[in-house]
Short mmCIF file of C-alpha atoms in Angstrom, two decimals:
data_model
loop_
_atom_site.label_atom_id
_atom_site.label_comp_id
_atom_site.label_asym_id
_atom_site.label_seq_id
_atom_site.Cartn_x
_atom_site.Cartn_y
_atom_site.Cartn_z
CA GLN K 1 -15.65 0.42 7.59
CA VAL K 2 -12.52 -1.50 8.74
CA GLN K 3 -8.92 -0.49 7.64
CA LEU K 4 -6.05 -2.83 8.14
CA MET K 5 -2.41 -1.43 8.30
CA GLU K 6 0.58 -3.82 8.42
CA ILE K 7 3.68 -2.51 10.31
CA GLY K 8 6.97 -4.20 10.68
CA GLY K 9 8.19 -5.65 7.57
CA GLY K 10 12.03 -5.17 6.18
CA SER K 11 15.17 -7.02 5.36
CA VAL K 12 16.92 -9.63 7.34
CA GLN K 13 19.75 -12.09 7.00
CA ALA K 14 18.84 -15.61 7.03
CA GLY K 15 18.32 -16.98 10.71
CA GLY K 16 17.10 -13.69 11.68
CA SER K 17 13.75 -12.59 13.08
CA LEU K 18 11.09 -9.92 12.33
CA ARG K 19 7.86 -8.99 14.18
CA LEU K 20 4.89 -7.81 12.12
CA SER K 21 1.83 -6.05 13.38
CA CYS K 22 -1.27 -5.60 11.86
CA VAL K 23 -3.64 -2.94 13.40
CA ALA K 24 -7.48 -2.65 12.73
CA SER K 25 -9.13 0.56 12.79
CA GLY K 26 -12.52 1.80 12.14
CA HIS K 27 -15.70 -0.54 13.15
CA THR K 28 -13.58 -3.24 14.52
CA ASP K 29 -16.19 -4.73 16.96
CA SER K 30 -17.34 -7.48 14.62
CA ILE K 31 -14.02 -8.68 13.62
CA ASN K 32 -13.46 -12.05 14.84
CA LEU K 33 -10.97 -13.25 12.48
CA MET K 34 -7.60 -12.14 11.55
CA GLY K 35 -4.95 -13.77 9.59
CA TRP K 36 -1.54 -13.52 7.80
CA PHE K 37 -0.87 -14.25 4.13
CA ARG K 38 2.02 -13.76 1.98
CA GLN K 39 2.71 -13.83 -1.65
CA ALA K 40 6.09 -14.24 -3.53
CA PRO K 41 6.58 -13.06 -6.83
CA GLY K 42 5.62 -15.56 -9.43
CA LYS K 43 3.79 -17.58 -6.97
CA GLU K 44 0.21 -17.92 -5.49
CA ARG K 45 -0.82 -16.32 -2.23
CA GLU K 46 -0.55 -18.50 0.86
CA GLY K 47 -1.65 -18.75 4.21
CA VAL K 48 0.76 -18.27 6.99
CA ALA K 49 -1.24 -17.99 10.43
CA SER K 50 -4.70 -16.80 11.75
CA PHE K 51 -6.37 -16.32 14.94
CA TYR K 52 -10.05 -16.89 15.72
CA PHE K 53 -10.92 -14.52 18.27
CA THR K 54 -14.16 -16.36 18.99
CA THR K 55 -12.56 -19.40 20.46
CA GLY K 56 -9.02 -18.29 20.86
CA LYS K 57 -7.70 -20.85 18.35
CA THR K 58 -4.78 -20.32 16.24
CA TYR K 59 -3.92 -21.83 12.82
CA TYR K 60 -0.49 -22.28 11.29
CA ALA K 61 0.67 -23.49 7.70
CA ASP K 62 3.06 -26.23 8.24
CA HIS K 63 5.84 -24.35 6.66
CA VAL K 64 6.17 -21.79 9.70
CA LYS K 65 5.19 -23.90 12.56
CA GLY K 66 7.83 -24.02 15.13
CA ARG K 67 9.20 -20.65 13.62
CA PHE K 68 6.35 -18.03 13.59
CA THR K 69 4.06 -17.35 16.35
CA VAL K 70 0.87 -15.41 16.30
CA SER K 71 -0.41 -13.28 19.02
CA GLN K 72 -3.22 -10.83 19.57
CA ASP K 73 -4.44 -8.01 21.59
CA ASP K 74 -8.30 -8.54 21.86
CA SER K 75 -9.15 -5.22 22.93
CA GLU K 76 -7.28 -3.52 20.08
CA LYS K 77 -8.01 -5.89 17.33
CA THR K 78 -4.33 -6.21 16.71
CA LEU K 79 -2.62 -9.13 15.49
CA TYR K 80 1.00 -9.85 15.65
CA LEU K 81 3.33 -12.27 13.59
CA GLN K 82 6.68 -12.92 15.33
CA MET K 83 8.96 -14.73 12.86
CA ALA K 84 12.16 -16.40 13.69
CA SER K 85 14.66 -18.48 11.97
CA LEU K 86 13.58 -16.92 8.85
CA GLU K 87 14.80 -18.26 5.30
CA PRO K 88 15.25 -16.79 2.06
CA GLU K 89 12.09 -18.87 1.20
CA ASP K 90 10.12 -16.58 3.38
CA THR K 91 10.70 -13.45 1.46
CA ALA K 92 7.26 -12.22 0.20
CA MET K 93 4.76 -9.35 0.67
CA TYR K 94 2.93 -10.36 3.61
CA TYR K 95 -0.71 -9.18 3.70
CA CYS K 96 -3.10 -8.94 6.97
CA ALA K 97 -6.72 -9.92 6.58
CA ALA K 98 -9.84 -9.83 8.89
CA GLU K 99 -13.40 -11.02 8.54
CA GLU K 100 -16.33 -10.05 10.51
CA ARG K 101 -18.76 -12.45 12.37
CA ALA K 102 -16.77 -15.37 10.78
CA PRO K 103 -18.71 -18.87 11.43
CA PRO K 104 -16.64 -21.72 13.00
CA MET K 105 -14.19 -22.76 10.29
CA THR K 106 -11.70 -25.76 9.49
CA ARG K 107 -8.00 -25.18 9.43
CA ILE K 108 -7.87 -25.25 5.41
CA GLN K 109 -10.64 -22.37 5.51
CA ALA K 110 -8.78 -20.29 8.17
CA LEU K 111 -5.65 -20.24 6.03
CA GLY K 112 -7.33 -20.53 2.55
CA GLY K 113 -8.11 -16.70 2.31
CA ASN K 114 -11.64 -16.82 0.88
CA LEU K 115 -13.32 -16.33 4.13
CA TYR K 116 -11.67 -12.82 4.77
CA ARG K 117 -13.08 -9.82 3.06
CA ILE K 118 -10.97 -7.14 4.58
CA TRP K 119 -7.30 -6.61 3.43
CA GLY K 120 -4.20 -4.69 4.14
CA GLN K 121 -2.01 -3.12 1.64
CA GLY K 122 0.75 -5.46 2.40
CA THR K 123 4.45 -5.18 3.90
CA GLN K 124 7.60 -6.41 2.30
CA VAL K 125 9.78 -8.99 3.97
CA THR K 126 13.08 -9.86 2.33
CA VAL K 127 15.41 -12.47 3.66
CA SER K 128 18.85 -12.78 2.35
CA SER K 129 21.26 -15.91 2.34
#
């Protein structure tokens, strides 16, 4: 059984930075896809960024390109999200997700959420203006 734990949320002023970490524990050998998603109050969940360990490919949502960077620790199955130039619109609960033995996918699938069966509890990010 795999569990995910998000670390690093908090409050920051607009223009600031935060780094989130997602640590996978348990039987993680089969995990080959991890991603970050977020959900703001009253809005649907949206993909932020994801990493496919099998190919080393990274996917970003348009609204975070150039501001957010995802990185990983392959051996520890840890996924990081470095967020810079934060905007009040980035305020949301951020969730980490993972999938085991995921086949190759499109960018839309990687950021769509439906591929992921393992989810963390989330960490709040609040950006004030």
